[in-house]
């Protein structure tokens, strides 16, 4: 979180494919209204992490299959 920047949040995905023995690091910047591309389709385990990022910072993923609160109250 960099409050002085226009796009204050940096979202970093560190992805690992055990099938192909390779790693990918995807880094992007976002603000409270920017929606990022999800990685949950090829990497299902990223689903909970993406929900938590949305819940705690407000950065949401485009067409996320299950964007629900996991860390805060549903009335938050």
mmCIF file of the N, C-alpha and C atoms, coordinates in Angstrom:
data_MODEL
# 
_entry.id   MODEL 
# 
loop_
_atom_site.group_PDB 
_atom_site.id 
_atom_site.type_symbol 
_atom_site.label_atom_id 
_atom_site.label_alt_id 
_atom_site.label_comp_id 
_atom_site.label_asym_id 
_atom_site.label_entity_id 
_atom_site.label_seq_id 
_atom_site.pdbx_PDB_ins_code 
_atom_site.Cartn_x 
_atom_site.Cartn_y 
_atom_site.Cartn_z 
_atom_site.occupancy 
_atom_site.B_iso_or_equiv 
_atom_site.pdbx_formal_charge 
_atom_site.auth_seq_id 
_atom_site.auth_comp_id 
_atom_site.auth_asym_id 
_atom_site.auth_atom_id 
_atom_site.pdbx_PDB_model_num 
ATOM 1   N N  . UNK A 1 1  ? 0.847   -1.172  0.000   1.00 0.00 ? 1  UNK A N  1 
ATOM 2   C CA . UNK A 1 1  ? 0.000   0.000   0.000   1.00 0.00 ? 1  UNK A CA 1 
ATOM 3   C C  . UNK A 1 1  ? 0.892   1.235   0.000   1.00 0.00 ? 1  UNK A C  1 
ATOM 4   N N  . UNK A 1 2  ? 0.692   2.085   -0.999  1.00 0.00 ? 2  UNK A N  1 
ATOM 5   C CA . UNK A 1 2  ? 1.448   3.331   -1.126  1.00 0.00 ? 2  UNK A CA 1 
ATOM 6   C C  . UNK A 1 2  ? 0.445   4.476   -1.239  1.00 0.00 ? 2  UNK A C  1 
ATOM 7   N N  . UNK A 1 3  ? -0.037  5.029   -0.121  1.00 0.00 ? 3  UNK A N  1 
ATOM 8   C CA . UNK A 1 3  ? -1.099  6.033   -0.147  1.00 0.00 ? 3  UNK A CA 1 
ATOM 9   C C  . UNK A 1 3  ? -0.786  7.279   -0.966  1.00 0.00 ? 3  UNK A C  1 
ATOM 10  N N  . UNK A 1 4  ? 0.481   7.629   -1.142  1.00 0.00 ? 4  UNK A N  1 
ATOM 11  C CA . UNK A 1 4  ? 0.821   8.840   -1.891  1.00 0.00 ? 4  UNK A CA 1 
ATOM 12  C C  . UNK A 1 4  ? 0.754   8.639   -3.406  1.00 0.00 ? 4  UNK A C  1 
ATOM 13  N N  . UNK A 1 5  ? 0.668   7.414   -3.876  1.00 0.00 ? 5  UNK A N  1 
ATOM 14  C CA . UNK A 1 5  ? 0.593   7.140   -5.316  1.00 0.00 ? 5  UNK A CA 1 
ATOM 15  C C  . UNK A 1 5  ? -0.849  7.183   -5.811  1.00 0.00 ? 5  UNK A C  1 
ATOM 16  N N  . UNK A 1 6  ? -1.010  7.518   -7.089  1.00 0.00 ? 6  UNK A N  1 
ATOM 17  C CA . UNK A 1 6  ? -2.348  7.522   -7.680  1.00 0.00 ? 6  UNK A CA 1 
ATOM 18  C C  . UNK A 1 6  ? -2.936  6.109   -7.668  1.00 0.00 ? 6  UNK A C  1 
ATOM 19  N N  . UNK A 1 7  ? -2.151  5.124   -8.071  1.00 0.00 ? 7  UNK A N  1 
ATOM 20  C CA . UNK A 1 7  ? -2.557  3.714   -8.001  1.00 0.00 ? 7  UNK A CA 1 
ATOM 21  C C  . UNK A 1 7  ? -1.822  3.118   -6.808  1.00 0.00 ? 7  UNK A C  1 
ATOM 22  N N  . UNK A 1 8  ? -2.443  3.207   -5.660  1.00 0.00 ? 8  UNK A N  1 
ATOM 23  C CA . UNK A 1 8  ? -1.758  2.991   -4.389  1.00 0.00 ? 8  UNK A CA 1 
ATOM 24  C C  . UNK A 1 8  ? -1.460  1.545   -4.040  1.00 0.00 ? 8  UNK A C  1 
ATOM 25  N N  . UNK A 1 9  ? -2.146  0.593   -4.660  1.00 0.00 ? 9  UNK A N  1 
ATOM 26  C CA . UNK A 1 9  ? -1.938  -0.812  -4.313  1.00 0.00 ? 9  UNK A CA 1 
ATOM 27  C C  . UNK A 1 9  ? -1.093  -1.519  -5.366  1.00 0.00 ? 9  UNK A C  1 
ATOM 28  N N  . UNK A 1 10 ? -0.197  -2.383  -4.922  1.00 0.00 ? 10 UNK A N  1 
ATOM 29  C CA . UNK A 1 10 ? 0.538   -3.272  -5.819  1.00 0.00 ? 10 UNK A CA 1 
ATOM 30  C C  . UNK A 1 10 ? 0.061   -4.686  -5.538  1.00 0.00 ? 10 UNK A C  1 
ATOM 31  N N  . UNK A 1 11 ? -0.412  -5.347  -6.573  1.00 0.00 ? 11 UNK A N  1 
ATOM 32  C CA . UNK A 1 11 ? -0.886  -6.721  -6.450  1.00 0.00 ? 11 UNK A CA 1 
ATOM 33  C C  . UNK A 1 11 ? 0.144   -7.610  -7.122  1.00 0.00 ? 11 UNK A C  1 
ATOM 34  N N  . UNK A 1 12 ? 0.652   -8.580  -6.379  1.00 0.00 ? 12 UNK A N  1 
ATOM 35  C CA . UNK A 1 12 ? 1.699   -9.461  -6.891  1.00 0.00 ? 12 UNK A CA 1 
ATOM 36  C C  . UNK A 1 12 ? 1.230   -10.904 -6.780  1.00 0.00 ? 12 UNK A C  1 
ATOM 37  N N  . UNK A 1 13 ? 1.265   -11.615 -7.897  1.00 0.00 ? 13 UNK A N  1 
ATOM 38  C CA . UNK A 1 13 ? 0.964   -13.048 -7.918  1.00 0.00 ? 13 UNK A CA 1 
ATOM 39  C C  . UNK A 1 13 ? 2.277   -13.777 -8.179  1.00 0.00 ? 13 UNK A C  1 
ATOM 40  N N  . UNK A 1 14 ? 2.658   -14.672 -7.291  1.00 0.00 ? 14 UNK A N  1 
ATOM 41  C CA . UNK A 1 14 ? 3.801   -15.557 -7.505  1.00 0.00 ? 14 UNK A CA 1 
ATOM 42  C C  . UNK A 1 14 ? 3.221   -16.929 -7.804  1.00 0.00 ? 14 UNK A C  1 
ATOM 43  N N  . UNK A 1 15 ? 3.288   -17.346 -9.056  1.00 0.00 ? 15 UNK A N  1 
ATOM 44  C CA . UNK A 1 15 ? 2.625   -18.566 -9.512  1.00 0.00 ? 15 UNK A CA 1 
ATOM 45  C C  . UNK A 1 15 ? 3.648   -19.657 -9.795  1.00 0.00 ? 15 UNK A C  1 
ATOM 46  N N  . UNK A 1 16 ? 3.280   -20.881 -9.458  1.00 0.00 ? 16 UNK A N  1 
ATOM 47  C CA . UNK A 1 16 ? 4.157   -22.028 -9.656  1.00 0.00 ? 16 UNK A CA 1 
ATOM 48  C C  . UNK A 1 16 ? 3.401   -23.122 -10.391 1.00 0.00 ? 16 UNK A C  1 
ATOM 49  N N  . UNK A 1 17 ? 4.000   -23.634 -11.447 1.00 0.00 ? 17 UNK A N  1 
ATOM 50  C CA . UNK A 1 17 ? 3.453   -24.796 -12.137 1.00 0.00 ? 17 UNK A CA 1 
ATOM 51  C C  . UNK A 1 17 ? 4.352   -25.981 -11.821 1.00 0.00 ? 17 UNK A C  1 
ATOM 52  N N  . UNK A 1 18 ? 3.813   -26.939 -11.066 1.00 0.00 ? 18 UNK A N  1 
ATOM 53  C CA . UNK A 1 18 ? 4.609   -28.128 -10.769 1.00 0.00 ? 18 UNK A CA 1 
ATOM 54  C C  . UNK A 1 18 ? 4.679   -29.042 -11.983 1.00 0.00 ? 18 UNK A C  1 
ATOM 55  N N  . UNK A 1 19 ? 3.688   -28.957 -12.840 1.00 0.00 ? 19 UNK A N  1 
ATOM 56  C CA . UNK A 1 19 ? 3.693   -29.776 -14.057 1.00 0.00 ? 19 UNK A CA 1 
ATOM 57  C C  . UNK A 1 19 ? 4.843   -29.378 -14.980 1.00 0.00 ? 19 UNK A C  1 
ATOM 58  N N  . UNK A 1 20 ? 5.045   -28.072 -15.151 1.00 0.00 ? 20 UNK A N  1 
ATOM 59  C CA . UNK A 1 20 ? 6.075   -27.580 -16.069 1.00 0.00 ? 20 UNK A CA 1 
ATOM 60  C C  . UNK A 1 20 ? 7.332   -27.093 -15.353 1.00 0.00 ? 20 UNK A C  1 
ATOM 61  N N  . UNK A 1 21 ? 7.347   -27.211 -14.022 1.00 0.00 ? 21 UNK A N  1 
ATOM 62  C CA . UNK A 1 21 ? 8.490   -26.793 -13.218 1.00 0.00 ? 21 UNK A CA 1 
ATOM 63  C C  . UNK A 1 21 ? 8.928   -25.365 -13.566 1.00 0.00 ? 21 UNK A C  1 
ATOM 64  N N  . UNK A 1 22 ? 7.969   -24.450 -13.519 1.00 0.00 ? 22 UNK A N  1 
ATOM 65  C CA . UNK A 1 22 ? 8.289   -23.059 -13.821 1.00 0.00 ? 22 UNK A CA 1 
ATOM 66  C C  . UNK A 1 22 ? 7.490   -22.122 -12.923 1.00 0.00 ? 22 UNK A C  1 
ATOM 67  N N  . UNK A 1 23 ? 8.045   -20.940 -12.751 1.00 0.00 ? 23 UNK A N  1 
ATOM 68  C CA . UNK A 1 23 ? 7.430   -19.914 -11.910 1.00 0.00 ? 23 UNK A CA 1 
ATOM 69  C C  . UNK A 1 23 ? 7.184   -18.664 -12.739 1.00 0.00 ? 23 UNK A C  1 
ATOM 70  N N  . UNK A 1 24 ? 6.119   -17.969 -12.377 1.00 0.00 ? 24 UNK A N  1 
ATOM 71  C CA . UNK A 1 24 ? 5.788   -16.703 -13.026 1.00 0.00 ? 24 UNK A CA 1 
ATOM 72  C C  . UNK A 1 24 ? 5.444   -15.709 -11.927 1.00 0.00 ? 24 UNK A C  1 
ATOM 73  N N  . UNK A 1 25 ? 5.952   -14.504 -12.070 1.00 0.00 ? 25 UNK A N  1 
ATOM 74  C CA . UNK A 1 25 ? 5.598   -13.419 -11.141 1.00 0.00 ? 25 UNK A CA 1 
ATOM 75  C C  . UNK A 1 25 ? 4.863   -12.359 -11.946 1.00 0.00 ? 25 UNK A C  1 
ATOM 76  N N  . UNK A 1 26 ? 3.631   -12.088 -11.567 1.00 0.00 ? 26 UNK A N  1 
ATOM 77  C CA . UNK A 1 26 ? 2.804   -11.087 -12.235 1.00 0.00 ? 26 UNK A CA 1 
ATOM 78  C C  . UNK A 1 26 ? 2.566   -9.962  -11.241 1.00 0.00 ? 26 UNK A C  1 
ATOM 79  N N  . UNK A 1 27 ? 2.932   -8.749  -11.623 1.00 0.00 ? 27 UNK A N  1 
ATOM 80  C CA . UNK A 1 27 ? 2.798   -7.610  -10.726 1.00 0.00 ? 27 UNK A CA 1 
ATOM 81  C C  . UNK A 1 27 ? 2.027   -6.511  -11.441 1.00 0.00 ? 27 UNK A C  1 
ATOM 82  N N  . UNK A 1 28 ? 1.051   -5.931  -10.756 1.00 0.00 ? 28 UNK A N  1 
ATOM 83  C CA . UNK A 1 28 ? 0.263   -4.846  -11.329 1.00 0.00 ? 28 UNK A CA 1 
ATOM 84  C C  . UNK A 1 28 ? -0.076  -3.834  -10.248 1.00 0.00 ? 28 UNK A C  1 
ATOM 85  N N  . UNK A 1 29 ? -0.416  -2.635  -10.663 1.00 0.00 ? 29 UNK A N  1 
ATOM 86  C CA . UNK A 1 29 ? -0.828  -1.587  -9.734  1.00 0.00 ? 29 UNK A CA 1 
ATOM 87  C C  . UNK A 1 29 ? -2.318  -1.352  -9.875  1.00 0.00 ? 29 UNK A C  1 
ATOM 88  N N  . UNK A 1 30 ? -2.955  -0.960  -8.781  1.00 0.00 ? 30 UNK A N  1 
ATOM 89  C CA . UNK A 1 30 ? -4.395  -0.719  -8.805  1.00 0.00 ? 30 UNK A CA 1 
ATOM 90  C C  . UNK A 1 30 ? -4.758  0.318   -7.751  1.00 0.00 ? 30 UNK A C  1 
ATOM 91  N N  . UNK A 1 31 ? -5.948  0.893   -7.916  1.00 0.00 ? 31 UNK A N  1 
ATOM 92  C CA . UNK A 1 31 ? -6.505  1.746   -6.875  1.00 0.00 ? 31 UNK A CA 1 
ATOM 93  C C  . UNK A 1 31 ? -7.793  1.101   -6.384  1.00 0.00 ? 31 UNK A C  1 
ATOM 94  N N  . UNK A 1 32 ? -8.581  1.842   -5.616  1.00 0.00 ? 32 UNK A N  1 
ATOM 95  C CA . UNK A 1 32 ? -9.787  1.260   -5.024  1.00 0.00 ? 32 UNK A CA 1 
ATOM 96  C C  . UNK A 1 32 ? -10.858 0.894   -6.053  1.00 0.00 ? 32 UNK A C  1 
ATOM 97  N N  . UNK A 1 33 ? -10.836 1.522   -7.231  1.00 0.00 ? 33 UNK A N  1 
ATOM 98  C CA . UNK A 1 33 ? -11.880 1.269   -8.232  1.00 0.00 ? 33 UNK A CA 1 
ATOM 99  C C  . UNK A 1 33 ? -11.399 0.425   -9.415  1.00 0.00 ? 33 UNK A C  1 
ATOM 100 N N  . UNK A 1 34 ? -10.103 0.246   -9.563  1.00 0.00 ? 34 UNK A N  1 
ATOM 101 C CA . UNK A 1 34 ? -9.561  -0.560  -10.656 1.00 0.00 ? 34 UNK A CA 1 
ATOM 102 C C  . UNK A 1 34 ? -9.807  -2.035  -10.391 1.00 0.00 ? 34 UNK A C  1 
ATOM 103 N N  . UNK A 1 35 ? -10.280 -2.759  -11.396 1.00 0.00 ? 35 UNK A N  1 
ATOM 104 C CA . UNK A 1 35 ? -10.480 -4.199  -11.264 1.00 0.00 ? 35 UNK A CA 1 
ATOM 105 C C  . UNK A 1 35 ? -9.343  -4.898  -12.000 1.00 0.00 ? 35 UNK A C  1 
ATOM 106 N N  . UNK A 1 36 ? -8.796  -5.927  -11.384 1.00 0.00 ? 36 UNK A N  1 
ATOM 107 C CA . UNK A 1 36 ? -7.663  -6.641  -11.969 1.00 0.00 ? 36 UNK A CA 1 
ATOM 108 C C  . UNK A 1 36 ? -8.130  -7.966  -12.571 1.00 0.00 ? 36 UNK A C  1 
ATOM 109 N N  . UNK A 1 37 ? -7.317  -8.523  -13.439 1.00 0.00 ? 37 UNK A N  1 
ATOM 110 C CA . UNK A 1 37 ? -7.624  -9.827  -14.031 1.00 0.00 ? 37 UNK A CA 1 
ATOM 111 C C  . UNK A 1 37 ? -7.351  -10.920 -13.007 1.00 0.00 ? 37 UNK A C  1 
ATOM 112 N N  . UNK A 1 38 ? -8.279  -11.848 -12.837 1.00 0.00 ? 38 UNK A N  1 
ATOM 113 C CA . UNK A 1 38 ? -8.071  -12.917 -11.858 1.00 0.00 ? 38 UNK A CA 1 
ATOM 114 C C  . UNK A 1 38 ? -7.167  -14.015 -12.409 1.00 0.00 ? 38 UNK A C  1 
ATOM 115 N N  . UNK A 1 39 ? -6.535  -14.740 -11.523 1.00 0.00 ? 39 UNK A N  1 
ATOM 116 C CA . UNK A 1 39 ? -5.736  -15.899 -11.928 1.00 0.00 ? 39 UNK A CA 1 
ATOM 117 C C  . UNK A 1 39 ? -6.358  -17.182 -11.404 1.00 0.00 ? 39 UNK A C  1 
ATOM 118 N N  . UNK A 1 40 ? -7.596  -17.086 -10.907 1.00 0.00 ? 40 UNK A N  1 
ATOM 119 C CA . UNK A 1 40 ? -8.252  -18.229 -10.282 1.00 0.00 ? 40 UNK A CA 1 
ATOM 120 C C  . UNK A 1 40 ? -8.600  -19.331 -11.287 1.00 0.00 ? 40 UNK A C  1 
ATOM 121 N N  . UNK A 1 41 ? -8.791  -19.004 -12.558 1.00 0.00 ? 41 UNK A N  1 
ATOM 122 C CA . UNK A 1 41 ? -9.124  -20.054 -13.538 1.00 0.00 ? 41 UNK A CA 1 
ATOM 123 C C  . UNK A 1 41 ? -7.987  -21.060 -13.718 1.00 0.00 ? 41 UNK A C  1 
ATOM 124 N N  . UNK A 1 42 ? -6.781  -20.607 -14.051 1.00 0.00 ? 42 UNK A N  1 
ATOM 125 C CA . UNK A 1 42 ? -5.706  -21.600 -14.183 1.00 0.00 ? 42 UNK A CA 1 
ATOM 126 C C  . UNK A 1 42 ? -5.119  -22.045 -12.846 1.00 0.00 ? 42 UNK A C  1 
ATOM 127 N N  . UNK A 1 43 ? -5.296  -21.230 -11.798 1.00 0.00 ? 43 UNK A N  1 
ATOM 128 C CA . UNK A 1 43 ? -4.748  -21.529 -10.478 1.00 0.00 ? 43 UNK A CA 1 
ATOM 129 C C  . UNK A 1 43 ? -5.862  -21.426 -9.438  1.00 0.00 ? 43 UNK A C  1 
ATOM 130 N N  . UNK A 1 44 ? -6.681  -22.469 -9.272  1.00 0.00 ? 44 UNK A N  1 
ATOM 131 C CA . UNK A 1 44 ? -7.839  -22.416 -8.372  1.00 0.00 ? 44 UNK A CA 1 
ATOM 132 C C  . UNK A 1 44 ? -7.500  -22.046 -6.923  1.00 0.00 ? 44 UNK A C  1 
ATOM 133 N N  . UNK A 1 45 ? -6.314  -22.366 -6.474  1.00 0.00 ? 45 UNK A N  1 
ATOM 134 C CA . UNK A 1 45 ? -5.956  -22.050 -5.087  1.00 0.00 ? 45 UNK A CA 1 
ATOM 135 C C  . UNK A 1 45 ? -5.819  -20.544 -4.853  1.00 0.00 ? 45 UNK A C  1 
ATOM 136 N N  . UNK A 1 46 ? -5.767  -19.749 -5.910  1.00 0.00 ? 46 UNK A N  1 
ATOM 137 C CA . UNK A 1 46 ? -5.677  -18.295 -5.774  1.00 0.00 ? 46 UNK A CA 1 
ATOM 138 C C  . UNK A 1 46 ? -7.015  -17.667 -5.404  1.00 0.00 ? 46 UNK A C  1 
ATOM 139 N N  . UNK A 1 47 ? -8.088  -18.440 -5.453  1.00 0.00 ? 47 UNK A N  1 
ATOM 140 C CA . UNK A 1 47 ? -9.424  -17.912 -5.195  1.00 0.00 ? 47 UNK A CA 1 
ATOM 141 C C  . UNK A 1 47 ? -9.571  -17.260 -3.842  1.00 0.00 ? 47 UNK A C  1 
ATOM 142 N N  . UNK A 1 48 ? -9.154  -17.952 -2.805  1.00 0.00 ? 48 UNK A N  1 
ATOM 143 C CA . UNK A 1 48 ? -9.295  -17.387 -1.453  1.00 0.00 ? 48 UNK A CA 1 
ATOM 144 C C  . UNK A 1 48 ? -8.423  -16.155 -1.294  1.00 0.00 ? 48 UNK A C  1 
ATOM 145 N N  . UNK A 1 49 ? -7.225  -16.168 -1.831  1.00 0.00 ? 49 UNK A N  1 
ATOM 146 C CA . UNK A 1 49 ? -6.330  -15.020 -1.729  1.00 0.00 ? 49 UNK A CA 1 
ATOM 147 C C  . UNK A 1 49 ? -6.947  -13.800 -2.422  1.00 0.00 ? 49 UNK A C  1 
ATOM 148 N N  . UNK A 1 50 ? -7.527  -13.998 -3.604  1.00 0.00 ? 50 UNK A N  1 
ATOM 149 C CA . UNK A 1 50 ? -8.147  -12.885 -4.324  1.00 0.00 ? 50 UNK A CA 1 
ATOM 150 C C  . UNK A 1 50 ? -9.360  -12.349 -3.565  1.00 0.00 ? 50 UNK A C  1 
ATOM 151 N N  . UNK A 1 51 ? -10.114 -13.236 -2.915  1.00 0.00 ? 51 UNK A N  1 
ATOM 152 C CA . UNK A 1 51 ? -11.247 -12.777 -2.099  1.00 0.00 ? 51 UNK A CA 1 
ATOM 153 C C  . UNK A 1 51 ? -10.751 -11.962 -0.906  1.00 0.00 ? 51 UNK A C  1 
ATOM 154 N N  . UNK A 1 52 ? -9.669  -12.395 -0.282  1.00 0.00 ? 52 UNK A N  1 
ATOM 155 C CA . UNK A 1 52 ? -9.127  -11.676 0.866   1.00 0.00 ? 52 UNK A CA 1 
ATOM 156 C C  . UNK A 1 52 ? -8.587  -10.309 0.457   1.00 0.00 ? 52 UNK A C  1 
ATOM 157 N N  . UNK A 1 53 ? -7.924  -10.219 -0.685  1.00 0.00 ? 53 UNK A N  1 
ATOM 158 C CA . UNK A 1 53 ? -7.430  -8.928  -1.182  1.00 0.00 ? 53 UNK A CA 1 
ATOM 159 C C  . UNK A 1 53 ? -8.598  -7.970  -1.386  1.00 0.00 ? 53 UNK A C  1 
ATOM 160 N N  . UNK A 1 54 ? -9.680  -8.457  -1.996  1.00 0.00 ? 54 UNK A N  1 
ATOM 161 C CA . UNK A 1 54 ? -10.864 -7.617  -2.194  1.00 0.00 ? 54 UNK A CA 1 
ATOM 162 C C  . UNK A 1 54 ? -11.463 -7.207  -0.850  1.00 0.00 ? 54 UNK A C  1 
ATOM 163 N N  . UNK A 1 55 ? -11.582 -8.143  0.054   1.00 0.00 ? 55 UNK A N  1 
ATOM 164 C CA . UNK A 1 55 ? -12.207 -7.904  1.348   1.00 0.00 ? 55 UNK A CA 1 
ATOM 165 C C  . UNK A 1 55 ? -11.424 -6.885  2.176   1.00 0.00 ? 55 UNK A C  1 
ATOM 166 N N  . UNK A 1 56 ? -10.113 -6.963  2.173   1.00 0.00 ? 56 UNK A N  1 
ATOM 167 C CA . UNK A 1 56 ? -9.296  -6.116  3.031   1.00 0.00 ? 56 UNK A CA 1 
ATOM 168 C C  . UNK A 1 56 ? -8.880  -4.791  2.388   1.00 0.00 ? 56 UNK A C  1 
ATOM 169 N N  . UNK A 1 57 ? -8.774  -4.732  1.043   1.00 0.00 ? 57 UNK A N  1 
ATOM 170 C CA . UNK A 1 57 ? -8.281  -3.506  0.405   1.00 0.00 ? 57 UNK A CA 1 
ATOM 171 C C  . UNK A 1 57 ? -9.255  -2.889  -0.585  1.00 0.00 ? 57 UNK A C  1 
ATOM 172 N N  . UNK A 1 58 ? -10.227 -3.657  -1.051  1.00 0.00 ? 58 UNK A N  1 
ATOM 173 C CA . UNK A 1 58 ? -11.183 -3.130  -2.021  1.00 0.00 ? 58 UNK A CA 1 
ATOM 174 C C  . UNK A 1 58 ? -10.790 -3.366  -3.463  1.00 0.00 ? 58 UNK A C  1 
ATOM 175 N N  . UNK A 1 59 ? -9.628  -3.974  -3.712  1.00 0.00 ? 59 UNK A N  1 
ATOM 176 C CA . UNK A 1 59 ? -9.203  -4.276  -5.082  1.00 0.00 ? 59 UNK A CA 1 
ATOM 177 C C  . UNK A 1 59 ? -9.895  -5.565  -5.506  1.00 0.00 ? 59 UNK A C  1 
ATOM 178 N N  . UNK A 1 60 ? -10.744 -5.484  -6.534  1.00 0.00 ? 60 UNK A N  1 
ATOM 179 C CA . UNK A 1 60 ? -11.514 -6.663  -6.931  1.00 0.00 ? 60 UNK A CA 1 
ATOM 180 C C  . UNK A 1 60 ? -11.036 -7.220  -8.261  1.00 0.00 ? 60 UNK A C  1 
ATOM 181 N N  . UNK A 1 61 ? -11.392 -8.460  -8.513  1.00 0.00 ? 61 UNK A N  1 
ATOM 182 C CA . UNK A 1 61 ? -11.031 -9.160  -9.746  1.00 0.00 ? 61 UNK A CA 1 
ATOM 183 C C  . UNK A 1 61 ? -12.219 -9.175  -10.698 1.00 0.00 ? 61 UNK A C  1 
ATOM 184 N N  . UNK A 1 62 ? -11.946 -9.059  -11.980 1.00 0.00 ? 62 UNK A N  1 
ATOM 185 C CA . UNK A 1 62 ? -12.980 -9.089  -13.012 1.00 0.00 ? 62 UNK A CA 1 
ATOM 186 C C  . UNK A 1 62 ? -13.526 -10.504 -13.123 1.00 0.00 ? 62 UNK A C  1 
ATOM 187 N N  . UNK A 1 63 ? -14.834 -10.655 -13.050 1.00 0.00 ? 63 UNK A N  1 
ATOM 188 C CA . UNK A 1 63 ? -15.510 -11.950 -13.220 1.00 0.00 ? 63 UNK A CA 1 
ATOM 189 C C  . UNK A 1 63 ? -14.996 -13.040 -12.286 1.00 0.00 ? 63 UNK A C  1 
ATOM 190 N N  . UNK A 1 64 ? -14.674 -12.687 -11.075 1.00 0.00 ? 64 UNK A N  1 
ATOM 191 C CA . UNK A 1 64 ? -14.245 -13.701 -10.100 1.00 0.00 ? 64 UNK A CA 1 
ATOM 192 C C  . UNK A 1 64 ? -15.440 -14.597 -9.794  1.00 0.00 ? 64 UNK A C  1 
ATOM 193 N N  . UNK A 1 65 ? -15.279 -15.924 -9.784  1.00 0.00 ? 65 UNK A N  1 
ATOM 194 C CA . UNK A 1 65 ? -16.415 -16.829 -9.623  1.00 0.00 ? 65 UNK A CA 1 
ATOM 195 C C  . UNK A 1 65 ? -17.068 -16.810 -8.239  1.00 0.00 ? 65 UNK A C  1 
ATOM 196 N N  . UNK A 1 66 ? -16.356 -16.376 -7.199  1.00 0.00 ? 66 UNK A N  1 
ATOM 197 C CA . UNK A 1 66 ? -16.923 -16.429 -5.846  1.00 0.00 ? 66 UNK A CA 1 
ATOM 198 C C  . UNK A 1 66 ? -16.361 -15.302 -4.991  1.00 0.00 ? 66 UNK A C  1 
ATOM 199 N N  . UNK A 1 67 ? -16.695 -14.059 -5.331  1.00 0.00 ? 67 UNK A N  1 
ATOM 200 C CA . UNK A 1 67 ? -16.165 -12.911 -4.605  1.00 0.00 ? 67 UNK A CA 1 
ATOM 201 C C  . UNK A 1 67 ? -17.043 -12.637 -3.388  1.00 0.00 ? 67 UNK A C  1 
ATOM 202 N N  . UNK A 1 68 ? -16.663 -13.217 -2.254  1.00 0.00 ? 68 UNK A N  1 
ATOM 203 C CA . UNK A 1 68 ? -17.414 -13.021 -1.010  1.00 0.00 ? 68 UNK A CA 1 
ATOM 204 C C  . UNK A 1 68 ? -16.426 -12.672 0.102   1.00 0.00 ? 68 UNK A C  1 
ATOM 205 N N  . UNK A 1 69 ? -16.943 -12.104 1.152   1.00 0.00 ? 69 UNK A N  1 
ATOM 206 C CA . UNK A 1 69 ? -16.090 -11.705 2.278   1.00 0.00 ? 69 UNK A CA 1 
ATOM 207 C C  . UNK A 1 69 ? -15.560 -12.932 3.024   1.00 0.00 ? 69 UNK A C  1 
ATOM 208 N N  . UNK A 1 70 ? -14.277 -12.900 3.379   1.00 0.00 ? 70 UNK A N  1 
ATOM 209 C CA . UNK A 1 70 ? -13.678 -14.007 4.123   1.00 0.00 ? 70 UNK A CA 1 
ATOM 210 C C  . UNK A 1 70 ? -13.028 -13.542 5.420   1.00 0.00 ? 70 UNK A C  1 
ATOM 211 N N  . UNK A 1 71 ? -12.701 -12.262 5.533   1.00 0.00 ? 71 UNK A N  1 
ATOM 212 C CA . UNK A 1 71 ? -11.982 -11.783 6.710   1.00 0.00 ? 71 UNK A CA 1 
ATOM 213 C C  . UNK A 1 71 ? -12.771 -10.773 7.537   1.00 0.00 ? 71 UNK A C  1 
ATOM 214 N N  . UNK A 1 72 ? -13.736 -10.095 6.930   1.00 0.00 ? 72 UNK A N  1 
ATOM 215 C CA . UNK A 1 72 ? -14.515 -9.096  7.659   1.00 0.00 ? 72 UNK A CA 1 
ATOM 216 C C  . UNK A 1 72 ? -15.980 -9.505  7.703   1.00 0.00 ? 72 UNK A C  1 
ATOM 217 N N  . UNK A 1 73 ? -16.750 -8.796  8.514   1.00 0.00 ? 73 UNK A N  1 
ATOM 218 C CA . UNK A 1 73 ? -18.177 -9.069  8.648   1.00 0.00 ? 73 UNK A CA 1 
ATOM 219 C C  . UNK A 1 73 ? -18.904 -8.730  7.344   1.00 0.00 ? 73 UNK A C  1 
ATOM 220 N N  . UNK A 1 74 ? -19.974 -9.443  7.050   1.00 0.00 ? 74 UNK A N  1 
ATOM 221 C CA . UNK A 1 74 ? -20.709 -9.230  5.799   1.00 0.00 ? 74 UNK A CA 1 
ATOM 222 C C  . UNK A 1 74 ? -21.337 -7.846  5.717   1.00 0.00 ? 74 UNK A C  1 
ATOM 223 N N  . UNK A 1 75 ? -21.512 -7.167  6.830   1.00 0.00 ? 75 UNK A N  1 
ATOM 224 C CA . UNK A 1 75 ? -22.051 -5.817  6.816   1.00 0.00 ? 75 UNK A CA 1 
ATOM 225 C C  . UNK A 1 75 ? -20.986 -4.739  6.747   1.00 0.00 ? 75 UNK A C  1 
ATOM 226 N N  . UNK A 1 76 ? -19.727 -5.125  6.617   1.00 0.00 ? 76 UNK A N  1 
ATOM 227 C CA . UNK A 1 76 ? -18.605 -4.188  6.618   1.00 0.00 ? 76 UNK A CA 1 
ATOM 228 C C  . UNK A 1 76 ? -18.630 -3.329  5.384   1.00 0.00 ? 76 UNK A C  1 
# 
